[in-house]
Amino acid sequence: MSVNITTLDERTRVTSEADSALDTEEYFVNMGPQHPATHGVLRMVLKLDGETIKEVIPVLGYIHRSIEKICEHSTYRQIVHLTDRMDYLSSIMNNWAVSLTVEKAANIELTERIEYIRTIVAELERIHSHQVAWGVMGMDLGAFTPFLYGFRDRELVTDILEETIGARLTMNYIQPGGVMFDIHPNFVKKVKEYIAYFRPKLDEYEDLMSGNPIIQQRLRDVGTMDGETALSYGATGPVLRASRVPYDLRKIEPYGVYGKADFNVAIGTAGDCWDRYYVRIEEMRQSIRIIEQLIDNIPEGKFMVKKPAVKIKVPEGRYYGHVETARGVLGVFIVSQGKDIPYRMYFRTPNFHNLWCTTAIAPGGRIGDLVAITASLDLVIPDIDR
Amino acid sequence: MGLVKKEEYAFDTMPGVDVVLTKIDYVVNWARSNSLWPLTFGTSCCAIEMLMATGGPRHDLARFGAEVTRPSPRQADLLILAGTIVKRMAPRLRTLYDQMAEPRYVIATGACTISGGPFLYHSYSTIRGADEIIPVDVYVPGCPPRPESLLHGLLTLQKLIKEGQTIRKPGVRHKPVISEIPEGVSREDITAEMVELLEHDSVVNIEETLGNLERPTGI
């Protein structure tokens, strides 16, 4: 296998000259780093012919915060709080990925209660992440109302999580060896109330956006990606499942108590933006199902098997663990020398791999289609750059 | 900024009649403070809480006349810094600030834009505080701050605008509120200790480090 290394300068040199007055000339346009539709500071260099996209070159590094380097100086409990700031919309699941790997490496046995609490809060967060994705997608396509609806319901989830955890966004809740706090006495009651409230609201979401002809035209048959392409680019999560690949770690390698819950994996048929949109709606339904089955059966027991002050020493070796976050598979790779800090830490983040799908599916479409594609990929930029 | 500065400013813009000027100043500042147009600029986590949740239905930034978020810096006059600024983004941030029309105001939200926050130590790429690049009027602490904090920050900015006390030069900070210092410790001691810690972190002798580098075994 050989890899061609080119600079951005080389790639953005205009090669084709207009031969006659009727010919068109290719040109380059920067989309970002400051652009309202890129959800942050992503920069994409577009090679255009008229308004048709010829090539997309993502340029990264505008929010590279050197998290992996900081990890080499931090204990495993300190690393957990850094992962909050990677994919901040699935922070609990990010915490879980690190905790899971450390627990596997250090042979920490967990109680049943910890697994139940972790699964329920992770599913609650998956719902709120998809609500944001749904609302922001509406906003990107020119509809402001879905944004208001999505955030109205998200506030209720953050209320429930805030009561137990004390934070609204960067949770820092799941720790190696348990969870930070026991659940609030109101937790079970409030979650049940929320499910009763949210189930009809989900149908309202569909009434508002799914049947809308403009949304249908903007999303259907736009950015179609087959399963093979998605797999070769390393796409995971709703992006991969929309392309007809039923790959979901919760089903294939059940962690937590997903093995005890009965739920279906939502997959798409065509792999276009519409499928990626609808897989998320369906995943919210399945998350509600999982929570409903688990919420009544939380067993008694400890919520933390080790004291928070204890420094965890991971035996020498290399360890890998992964979880399914709201956007795909987050892998954590630890190289340990037997100390309480890792020698090297690597995060295989879902958004980084999902982003490169744009280079395969956007060419041939218009700039407006690219906005729909990035919205349907649901990118979180700090997770790409880390 | 005292009375002298205020007069300077007034003479700068409209030299001549003194009494009327102060009154116009007052009216203009009052109008400006109630029609702030923020730029949609979010780099990381704080963007969700600051721009989206605060602009959303529960907290509703529109109550304070600041809901018209503009994607173009040329139409905006309030820059809400939401999220870490890294070295690669710093020149772009400066460009964005320069493109905004006068008078322009900056609110720095979150620990990262105030001091570097969780990325203060051991990070080779973050800027330790956005006020090294652009002047900042109001600091809103938190990681991320609650939407209510931003509303308080916005009200503080409105008050500063009405008083004509916003900052125009980079590197000028509002005097921080300092809690009581224990006996026998002076402010200089604290500064010296912090400088020492920062230097210890950032100055690395490469040859020495390479010599001490341990290779992991069994890989």
Coordinates of C-alpha atoms in Angstrom, one line a residue:
Chain A
M1 CA 0.0 0.0 0.0
S2 CA 1.4 3.4 -0.9
V3 CA 0.2 6.8 0.3
N4 CA 0.6 10.0 -1.7
I5 CA 1.4 12.9 0.5
T6 CA 0.3 16.3 -1.0
T7 CA 0.2 19.7 0.5
L8 CA -3.0 21.8 0.5
D9 CA -1.1 24.3 -1.7
E10 CA -0.6 21.6 -4.4
R11 CA -4.1 20.4 -4.2
T12 CA -5.7 23.9 -4.5
R13 CA -3.7 24.8 -7.6
V14 CA -6.1 25.4 -10.5
T15 CA -5.2 22.8 -13.2
S16 CA -7.8 23.2 -15.9
E17 CA -7.9 26.3 -18.0
A18 CA -10.9 27.4 -19.9
D19 CA -10.4 26.6 -23.6
S20 CA -13.2 28.6 -25.1
A21 CA -15.7 31.1 -23.9
L22 CA -18.3 28.3 -23.5
D23 CA -16.0 26.2 -21.1
T24 CA -16.2 26.7 -17.4
E25 CA -13.2 27.1 -15.1
E26 CA -12.8 25.3 -11.8
Y27 CA -12.2 27.4 -8.8
F28 CA -11.7 26.9 -5.0
V29 CA -13.9 28.3 -2.2
N30 CA -13.3 28.0 1.6
M31 CA -16.2 26.8 3.7
G32 CA -15.2 27.7 7.2
P33 CA -13.5 27.8 9.7
Q34 CA -16.2 30.4 10.6
H35 CA -19.3 29.2 8.9
P36 CA -22.8 28.7 10.5
A37 CA -23.4 25.4 8.8
T38 CA -20.3 23.6 9.8
H39 CA -21.2 23.4 13.5
G40 CA -18.0 24.8 14.7
V41 CA -14.6 25.6 13.2
L42 CA -14.3 22.9 10.5
R43 CA -12.8 24.2 7.3
M44 CA -13.6 22.6 4.0
V45 CA -11.9 23.6 0.8
L46 CA -14.3 23.1 -2.1
K47 CA -13.3 22.6 -5.7
L48 CA -16.2 23.9 -7.7
D49 CA -17.4 24.0 -11.2
G50 CA -20.2 26.5 -11.2
E51 CA -22.0 25.4 -8.2
T52 CA -21.3 21.7 -8.6
I53 CA -18.8 20.3 -6.2
K54 CA -15.8 18.5 -7.8
E55 CA -13.8 17.8 -4.7
V56 CA -14.0 18.3 -0.9
I57 CA -10.8 18.8 1.1
P58 CA -11.4 18.9 4.9
V59 CA -8.7 20.9 6.7
L60 CA -8.5 20.1 10.4
G61 CA -6.7 21.6 13.4
Y62 CA -8.7 24.7 14.2
I63 CA -9.7 23.2 17.6
H64 CA -6.9 20.8 18.2
R65 CA -6.4 21.0 22.0
S66 CA -3.8 18.2 22.4
I67 CA -6.0 16.1 24.6
E68 CA -4.0 13.0 23.9
K69 CA -0.8 14.7 25.1
I70 CA -2.4 16.0 28.2
C71 CA -3.6 12.4 29.0
E72 CA 0.1 11.4 29.2
H73 CA 0.4 13.6 32.2
S74 CA -2.9 12.8 33.9
T75 CA -4.2 10.0 36.1
Y76 CA -7.0 7.9 34.8
R77 CA -9.6 9.7 36.8
Q78 CA -8.3 13.0 35.4
I79 CA -8.5 11.7 31.9
V80 CA -12.2 11.0 32.3
H81 CA -12.9 14.7 32.6
L82 CA -11.0 15.5 29.4
T83 CA -13.1 13.1 27.4
D84 CA -16.2 15.2 28.3
R85 CA -14.8 17.9 26.1
M86 CA -14.3 15.8 23.0
D87 CA -17.8 14.8 22.0
Y88 CA -19.6 17.0 24.4
L89 CA -23.0 15.8 23.3
S90 CA -22.3 12.2 24.4
S91 CA -20.0 13.0 27.3
I92 CA -21.3 10.2 29.5
M93 CA -20.6 7.6 26.9
N94 CA -17.1 9.1 26.4
N95 CA -16.5 8.7 30.1
W96 CA -17.8 5.2 29.9
A97 CA -15.3 4.3 27.2
V98 CA -12.3 5.3 29.3
S99 CA -13.8 3.7 32.4
L100 CA -14.6 0.4 30.6
T101 CA -11.0 0.1 29.3
V102 CA -9.4 0.9 32.6
E103 CA -11.7 -1.5 34.4
K104 CA -10.9 -4.3 31.9
A105 CA -7.2 -3.6 32.3
A106 CA -7.1 -3.3 36.1
N107 CA -9.7 -6.1 36.7
I108 CA -12.2 -4.1 38.6
E109 CA -15.4 -5.9 39.3
L110 CA -18.6 -3.8 39.2
T111 CA -21.9 -4.2 40.9
E112 CA -25.1 -4.7 39.1
R113 CA -26.4 -1.3 40.2
I114 CA -23.5 0.5 38.6
E115 CA -24.2 -1.1 35.2
Y116 CA -27.9 -0.3 35.4
I117 CA -27.3 3.4 36.3
R118 CA -24.7 3.7 33.5
T119 CA -26.9 2.2 30.9
I120 CA -29.9 4.4 31.8
V121 CA -28.0 7.7 31.9
A122 CA -26.2 6.9 28.7
E123 CA -29.5 6.2 26.9
L124 CA -30.9 9.5 28.3
E125 CA -28.0 11.3 26.9
R126 CA -28.3 9.5 23.5
I127 CA -31.9 10.9 23.4
H128 CA -30.7 14.4 24.1
S129 CA -27.9 14.2 21.6
H130 CA -30.3 13.1 18.9
Q131 CA -32.7 15.9 19.8
V132 CA -30.0 18.5 19.3
A133 CA -29.0 16.8 16.0
W134 CA -32.6 16.9 14.9
G135 CA -33.1 20.5 15.8
V136 CA -29.8 21.7 14.3
M137 CA -30.5 19.8 11.1
G138 CA -33.8 21.7 10.8
M139 CA -31.9 25.0 11.3
D140 CA -29.2 24.1 8.7
L141 CA -31.9 23.4 6.2
G142 CA -33.6 26.8 6.9
A143 CA -36.3 25.9 9.4
F144 CA -36.0 27.5 12.8
T145 CA -38.9 25.9 14.6
P146 CA -37.3 22.4 15.0
F147 CA -34.4 24.0 16.8
L148 CA -36.8 25.4 19.4
Y149 CA -38.7 22.1 19.7
G150 CA -35.5 20.1 20.1
F151 CA -34.1 22.4 22.8
R152 CA -37.4 22.6 24.6
D153 CA -37.3 18.9 25.2
R154 CA -33.5 18.7 25.7
E155 CA -33.8 21.0 28.7
L156 CA -36.0 18.5 30.4
V157 CA -33.4 15.7 30.0
T158 CA -30.7 18.0 31.3
D159 CA -32.9 18.8 34.3
I160 CA -33.1 15.1 35.1
L161 CA -29.3 14.6 34.6
E162 CA -28.5 17.8 36.5
E163 CA -30.4 16.6 39.6
T164 CA -28.2 13.5 39.8
I165 CA -25.0 14.7 38.3
G166 CA -24.8 18.4 38.9
A167 CA -23.8 19.4 35.4
R168 CA -25.7 20.2 32.3
L169 CA -23.3 19.3 29.6
T170 CA -19.8 18.2 30.7
M171 CA -21.0 15.4 33.0
N172 CA -17.8 13.7 34.3
Y173 CA -20.1 11.1 35.8
I174 CA -18.9 7.7 35.0
Q175 CA -15.6 6.9 36.7
P176 CA -13.3 3.9 36.6
G177 CA -14.9 1.8 39.4
G178 CA -18.4 3.1 39.4
V179 CA -20.2 6.4 39.1
M180 CA -19.5 9.6 40.9
F181 CA -22.8 9.9 42.8
D182 CA -25.8 7.7 43.5
I183 CA -29.0 8.5 41.7
H184 CA -31.2 11.2 43.1
P185 CA -34.3 9.9 45.0
N186 CA -36.5 11.6 42.3
F187 CA -34.6 10.1 39.4
V188 CA -36.8 7.1 38.7
K189 CA -40.0 9.1 39.0
K190 CA -38.8 11.9 36.8
V191 CA -37.5 9.6 34.1
K192 CA -40.9 7.9 33.9
E193 CA -42.6 11.2 33.7
Y194 CA -40.2 12.3 31.0
I195 CA -40.9 9.1 28.9
A196 CA -44.6 9.6 29.2
Y197 CA -44.1 13.2 28.0
F198 CA -41.6 12.6 25.3
R199 CA -43.3 9.7 23.5
P200 CA -46.1 11.8 22.0
K201 CA -43.7 14.6 21.3
L202 CA -41.6 12.3 19.1
D203 CA -44.7 11.9 16.9
E204 CA -45.0 15.6 16.9
Y205 CA -41.4 15.8 15.6
E206 CA -42.3 13.6 12.7
D207 CA -45.5 15.6 11.9
L208 CA -43.4 18.8 11.9
M209 CA -40.4 17.7 9.8
S210 CA -40.6 14.2 8.4
G211 CA -43.6 14.8 6.1
N212 CA -42.5 18.2 5.0
P213 CA -42.0 18.3 1.2
I214 CA -39.1 20.7 1.4
I215 CA -37.2 18.6 3.9
Q216 CA -38.0 15.5 1.7
Q217 CA -36.6 17.2 -1.4
R218 CA -33.5 18.4 0.4
L219 CA -32.7 15.0 2.0
R220 CA -33.9 12.3 -0.3
D221 CA -31.3 10.9 -2.7
V222 CA -28.8 13.4 -1.5
G223 CA -25.4 12.1 -0.4
T224 CA -26.2 8.5 -1.1
M225 CA -23.5 6.1 0.3
D226 CA -23.5 2.4 0.0
G227 CA -22.5 0.1 2.8
E228 CA -19.1 -0.8 1.3
T229 CA -18.1 2.9 1.0
A230 CA -19.2 3.6 4.5
L231 CA -17.2 0.6 5.9
S232 CA -14.1 1.5 3.9
Y233 CA -14.1 5.0 5.3
G234 CA -14.5 3.6 8.8
A235 CA -17.9 5.3 9.4
T236 CA -19.8 4.1 12.4
G237 CA -23.0 4.8 14.3
P238 CA -26.2 6.1 12.6
V239 CA -24.1 7.0 9.5
L240 CA -23.1 3.4 8.9
R241 CA -26.5 1.9 9.9
A242 CA -28.2 4.2 7.5
S243 CA -26.2 2.5 4.7
R244 CA -27.8 -0.9 5.5
V245 CA -25.0 -2.2 7.8
P246 CA -26.6 -3.4 11.1
Y247 CA -23.4 -2.7 13.1
D248 CA -24.2 -1.6 16.7
L249 CA -21.8 -2.4 19.5
R250 CA -24.7 -2.5 22.0
K251 CA -26.0 -5.5 20.1
I252 CA -22.8 -7.2 18.9
E253 CA -20.6 -6.9 22.0
P254 CA -23.1 -6.0 24.7
Y255 CA -21.6 -4.0 27.5
G256 CA -23.4 -2.5 30.5
V257 CA -26.8 -4.3 30.7
Y258 CA -27.7 -3.9 27.0
G259 CA -27.6 -7.7 26.8
K260 CA -30.7 -7.8 29.1
A261 CA -32.7 -5.2 27.2
D262 CA -34.8 -6.0 24.3
F263 CA -34.3 -3.5 21.5
N264 CA -33.9 -3.3 17.7
V265 CA -31.1 -1.8 15.6
A266 CA -32.5 0.8 13.3
I267 CA -31.1 0.6 9.7
G268 CA -31.7 2.5 6.6
T269 CA -32.3 1.2 3.1
A270 CA -30.8 3.7 0.6
G271 CA -28.0 5.4 2.7
D272 CA -29.0 8.9 1.8
C273 CA -29.4 11.9 4.1
W274 CA -33.0 11.0 4.7
D275 CA -32.0 7.6 6.1
R276 CA -29.4 9.1 8.4
Y277 CA -32.1 11.5 9.6
Y278 CA -34.7 8.8 10.1
V279 CA -32.3 6.3 11.8
R280 CA -31.8 8.9 14.6
I281 CA -35.6 9.3 15.1
E282 CA -35.9 5.5 15.3
E283 CA -33.0 5.3 17.7
M284 CA -34.8 7.7 20.1
R285 CA -37.7 5.3 20.1
Q286 CA -35.4 2.4 20.9
S287 CA -33.7 4.3 23.6
I288 CA -37.0 5.0 25.2
R289 CA -37.7 1.2 25.1
I290 CA -34.4 0.4 26.7
I291 CA -35.0 2.9 29.5
E292 CA -38.5 1.6 30.1
Q293 CA -37.3 -1.9 30.6
L294 CA -34.5 -1.0 33.0
I295 CA -35.9 1.8 35.0
D296 CA -38.0 -0.4 37.4
N297 CA -35.3 -3.0 38.0
I298 CA -32.4 -0.9 39.3
P299 CA -31.0 -3.3 42.0
E300 CA -29.6 -2.2 45.4
G301 CA -25.9 -2.1 45.9
K302 CA -22.8 0.1 45.9
F303 CA -22.5 2.9 43.3
M304 CA -18.8 3.0 43.6
V305 CA -16.6 0.0 44.3
K306 CA -13.4 2.1 44.9
K307 CA -13.0 5.3 46.7
P308 CA -12.6 8.3 44.4
A309 CA -9.2 9.3 45.9
V310 CA -7.6 6.0 45.0
K311 CA -5.1 6.2 42.2
I312 CA -5.7 3.3 39.8
K313 CA -2.6 1.5 38.5
V314 CA -3.1 -0.3 35.2
P315 CA -0.8 -3.3 34.7
E316 CA 1.8 -3.1 31.9
G317 CA 0.5 -3.7 28.4
R318 CA -1.8 -2.4 25.7
Y319 CA -5.5 -2.2 26.2
Y320 CA -8.4 -1.3 23.9
G321 CA -12.0 -0.8 24.7
H322 CA -14.9 0.7 22.8
V323 CA -18.5 1.8 23.2
E324 CA -21.2 3.0 21.0
T325 CA -21.7 6.7 21.5
A326 CA -24.5 8.8 19.9
R327 CA -22.3 9.3 16.8
G328 CA -20.6 5.9 16.5
V329 CA -17.8 3.8 17.9
L330 CA -15.4 5.5 20.3
G331 CA -12.3 3.4 20.8
V332 CA -9.8 4.0 23.6
F333 CA -6.3 2.6 23.3
I334 CA -4.0 2.7 26.4
V335 CA -0.3 1.9 26.5
S336 CA 0.5 1.4 30.1
Q337 CA 3.8 1.0 31.8
G338 CA 2.3 -0.1 35.1
K339 CA 2.0 3.4 36.5
D340 CA -1.0 5.5 37.5
I341 CA -0.6 7.5 34.3
P342 CA -0.6 6.1 30.8
Y343 CA 2.4 6.1 28.6
R344 CA 0.3 6.8 25.5
M345 CA -3.4 7.3 25.0
Y346 CA -5.2 7.2 21.7
F347 CA -8.8 7.9 21.0
R348 CA -10.5 6.5 17.9
T349 CA -13.2 9.0 17.6
P350 CA -16.3 8.4 15.5
N351 CA -16.6 11.9 14.0
F352 CA -13.1 11.9 12.5
H353 CA -14.0 8.8 10.4
N354 CA -17.5 10.0 9.6
L355 CA -16.2 13.4 8.3
W356 CA -14.2 11.7 5.5
C357 CA -17.4 10.3 4.1
T358 CA -18.0 13.8 2.7
T359 CA -15.0 13.4 0.4
A360 CA -16.8 10.4 -1.2
I361 CA -20.4 11.5 -1.3
A362 CA -20.4 15.2 -1.7
P363 CA -18.7 15.5 -5.2
G364 CA -21.3 15.8 -7.9
G365 CA -23.8 17.6 -5.7
R366 CA -24.3 21.3 -5.0
I367 CA -23.1 23.4 -2.1
G368 CA -26.6 23.3 -0.6
D369 CA -26.4 19.5 -0.7
L370 CA -23.1 19.6 1.2
V371 CA -24.9 21.5 4.0
A372 CA -27.5 18.8 4.2
I373 CA -24.8 16.1 4.2
T374 CA -22.8 17.7 7.0
A375 CA -26.0 18.1 9.0
S376 CA -27.0 14.5 8.5
L377 CA -23.5 13.3 9.5
D378 CA -24.1 15.2 12.8
L379 CA -20.4 16.3 13.2
V380 CA -19.0 17.5 16.5
I381 CA -15.8 19.3 15.6
P382 CA -13.8 19.1 18.8
D383 CA -14.2 15.3 18.6
I384 CA -12.5 15.3 15.2
D385 CA -9.5 17.4 16.3
R386 CA -9.4 16.3 19.9
Chain B
M1 CA -11.6 55.0 32.9
G2 CA -12.5 58.3 34.5
L3 CA -14.1 61.5 33.4
V4 CA -11.0 62.6 31.3
K5 CA -11.2 59.6 29.1
K6 CA -14.9 60.2 28.5
E7 CA -14.4 63.7 27.4
E8 CA -11.6 62.6 25.0
Y9 CA -13.9 60.1 23.4
A10 CA -16.6 62.8 23.0
F11 CA -14.3 65.3 21.4
D12 CA -13.0 62.6 19.2
T13 CA -16.3 61.8 17.6
M14 CA -18.1 65.2 17.6
P15 CA -15.9 68.1 18.6
G16 CA -17.7 71.2 19.7
V17 CA -20.7 71.6 22.0
D18 CA -20.1 70.1 25.3
V19 CA -23.4 69.8 27.1
V20 CA -25.4 68.3 24.3
L21 CA -22.7 65.8 23.6
T22 CA -22.9 64.0 27.0
K23 CA -26.7 63.7 26.5
I24 CA -26.3 62.3 23.1
D25 CA -23.7 59.9 24.4
Y26 CA -26.1 58.7 27.0
V27 CA -28.9 58.2 24.6
V28 CA -26.6 56.5 22.0
N29 CA -25.1 54.2 24.6
W30 CA -28.6 53.3 25.9
A31 CA -29.7 52.4 22.4
R32 CA -26.5 50.4 21.7
S33 CA -26.8 48.4 24.9
N34 CA -30.2 47.2 24.1
S35 CA -29.6 46.1 20.5
L36 CA -26.6 43.9 20.6
W37 CA -26.2 41.6 17.6
P38 CA -24.0 38.6 18.5
L39 CA -21.9 36.8 15.9
T40 CA -22.5 33.1 15.6
F41 CA -19.1 32.0 16.6
G42 CA -18.7 28.8 18.6
T43 CA -15.6 26.7 18.7
S44 CA -16.4 24.0 21.2
C45 CA -18.5 22.8 24.1
C46 CA -19.6 26.3 25.3
A47 CA -21.3 26.9 22.0
I48 CA -24.1 24.4 22.9
E49 CA -24.8 26.1 26.2
M50 CA -24.0 29.7 25.3
L51 CA -25.5 30.2 21.8
M52 CA -27.9 27.3 21.4
A53 CA -29.4 26.7 24.9
T54 CA -29.4 30.4 25.8
G55 CA -31.0 31.3 22.5
G56 CA -33.4 28.4 22.9
P57 CA -36.9 28.5 24.3
R58 CA -36.3 28.3 28.0
H59 CA -33.6 30.9 28.6
D60 CA -34.5 33.0 25.5
L61 CA -31.8 35.6 24.8
A62 CA -34.4 37.6 22.9
R63 CA -35.7 39.1 26.1
F64 CA -32.6 41.2 26.3
G65 CA -32.6 42.3 22.7
A66 CA -29.6 40.2 21.7
E67 CA -31.2 37.3 19.7
V68 CA -30.3 38.5 16.2
T69 CA -27.3 36.2 15.7
R70 CA -25.5 37.1 12.5
P71 CA -23.2 34.7 10.6
S72 CA -21.2 37.6 9.1
P73 CA -18.9 39.6 11.4
R74 CA -19.7 42.7 9.4
Q75 CA -23.2 42.8 10.7
A76 CA -22.5 41.8 14.3
D77 CA -21.3 44.0 17.1
L78 CA -21.1 41.4 20.0
L79 CA -18.6 38.6 19.9
I80 CA -19.4 35.8 22.4
L81 CA -16.3 33.7 22.6
A82 CA -17.7 30.2 23.2
G83 CA -14.9 27.6 23.5
T84 CA -11.2 27.1 23.4
I85 CA -9.0 29.2 21.1
V86 CA -6.1 27.3 19.8
K87 CA -3.0 28.7 18.1
R88 CA -4.2 27.9 14.6
M89 CA -7.5 29.6 15.2
A90 CA -6.0 32.7 16.9
P91 CA -5.2 34.7 13.6
R92 CA -8.7 33.9 12.3
L93 CA -10.2 35.2 15.5
R94 CA -8.3 38.4 15.2
T95 CA -9.5 38.8 11.6
L96 CA -13.1 38.2 12.7
Y97 CA -12.7 40.8 15.4
D98 CA -11.2 43.3 13.0
Q99 CA -14.0 42.8 10.5
M100 CA -16.7 43.6 13.0
A101 CA -18.0 47.2 12.9
E102 CA -17.4 49.7 15.6
P103 CA -18.5 49.8 18.4
R104 CA -17.8 46.2 19.2
Y105 CA -17.9 44.3 22.4
V106 CA -16.6 40.9 23.5
I107 CA -17.8 38.5 26.2
A108 CA -15.4 35.6 27.0
T109 CA -17.4 32.6 28.3
G110 CA -16.0 29.6 29.9
A111 CA -12.7 28.7 31.5
C112 CA -10.9 28.1 28.2
T113 CA -11.3 31.7 26.9
I114 CA -10.5 33.2 30.3
S115 CA -7.3 31.3 31.2
G116 CA -7.0 28.1 29.2
G117 CA -9.2 26.2 31.6
P118 CA -8.7 22.4 31.6
F119 CA -6.1 22.8 28.9
L120 CA -3.9 25.2 30.9
Y121 CA -1.1 22.7 31.7
H122 CA 0.7 20.3 29.4
S123 CA -1.1 21.5 26.2
Y124 CA 1.1 22.7 23.3
S125 CA -1.6 24.2 21.3
T126 CA -4.1 26.2 23.3
I127 CA -4.1 30.0 23.9
R128 CA -4.1 30.8 27.6
G129 CA -6.9 33.3 27.6
A130 CA -8.5 35.0 24.6
D131 CA -7.6 38.4 25.9
E132 CA -4.1 37.9 24.7
I133 CA -5.5 38.3 21.2
I134 CA -8.4 40.7 21.4
P135 CA -9.8 43.0 24.1
V136 CA -12.4 41.4 26.3
D137 CA -15.1 43.4 28.2
V138 CA -16.8 40.8 30.3
Y139 CA -15.7 37.4 31.6
V140 CA -18.2 34.7 32.4
P141 CA -16.7 31.8 34.3
G142 CA -17.7 28.1 34.2
C143 CA -17.0 25.0 32.3
P144 CA -19.3 25.5 30.6
P145 CA -21.2 28.4 32.3
R146 CA -24.9 28.0 32.8
P147 CA -27.1 30.0 30.5
E148 CA -28.1 32.1 33.4
S149 CA -24.5 33.1 33.8
L150 CA -24.4 34.4 30.3
L151 CA -27.5 36.4 30.8
H152 CA -25.8 38.0 33.9
G153 CA -22.8 38.6 31.7
L154 CA -24.9 40.3 29.1
L155 CA -26.6 42.5 31.7
T156 CA -23.2 43.5 33.0
L157 CA -22.0 44.4 29.5
Q158 CA -25.2 46.5 29.0
K159 CA -24.4 48.3 32.2
L160 CA -20.8 48.9 31.1
I161 CA -21.9 50.2 27.7
K162 CA -24.4 52.6 29.4
E163 CA -21.5 53.9 31.6
G164 CA -19.2 54.1 28.6
Q165 CA -16.6 51.8 30.2
T166 CA -16.0 49.2 27.7
I167 CA -12.4 48.2 26.8
R168 CA -10.8 49.2 23.5
K169 CA -7.2 48.1 23.9
P170 CA -6.0 44.5 23.9
G171 CA -4.1 43.4 27.0
V172 CA -6.1 45.7 29.3
R173 CA -8.0 43.7 31.9
H174 CA -10.6 44.9 34.4
K175 CA -9.2 44.7 37.9
P176 CA -10.0 41.3 39.3
V177 CA -11.8 40.9 42.5
I178 CA -9.3 39.3 45.0
S179 CA -10.5 37.4 48.1
E180 CA -8.7 37.9 51.3
I181 CA -5.0 36.9 51.3
P182 CA -3.8 34.9 54.3
E183 CA -1.3 36.6 56.7
G184 CA 2.3 36.6 55.8
V185 CA 1.6 36.0 52.1
S186 CA 1.8 38.9 49.7
R187 CA 0.4 39.1 46.2
E188 CA 4.0 39.1 44.8
D189 CA 4.6 35.7 46.4
I190 CA 1.5 34.2 44.7
T191 CA 2.5 35.7 41.3
A192 CA 6.1 34.4 41.7
E193 CA 4.8 30.9 42.5
M194 CA 2.5 30.9 39.5
V195 CA 5.2 32.1 37.2
E196 CA 7.5 29.4 38.5
L197 CA 4.9 26.7 38.0
L198 CA 4.2 27.9 34.4
E199 CA 7.8 28.1 33.5
H200 CA 8.4 24.7 35.0
D201 CA 5.7 23.4 32.7
S202 CA 6.6 25.2 29.5
V203 CA 10.4 25.3 29.5
V204 CA 11.7 21.8 28.5
N205 CA 15.3 20.9 28.0
I206 CA 15.0 18.6 25.0
E207 CA 18.4 16.9 25.3
E208 CA 17.8 16.2 29.0
T209 CA 14.3 14.9 28.3
L210 CA 15.5 12.6 25.5
G211 CA 18.1 11.2 27.7
N212 CA 15.6 10.4 30.4
L213 CA 13.0 9.0 28.1
E214 CA 11.9 5.6 29.1
R215 CA 10.9 3.2 26.4
P216 CA 7.9 1.0 27.2
T217 CA 8.8 -2.6 27.4
G218 CA 6.9 -5.5 25.8
I219 CA 5.8 -3.6 22.7

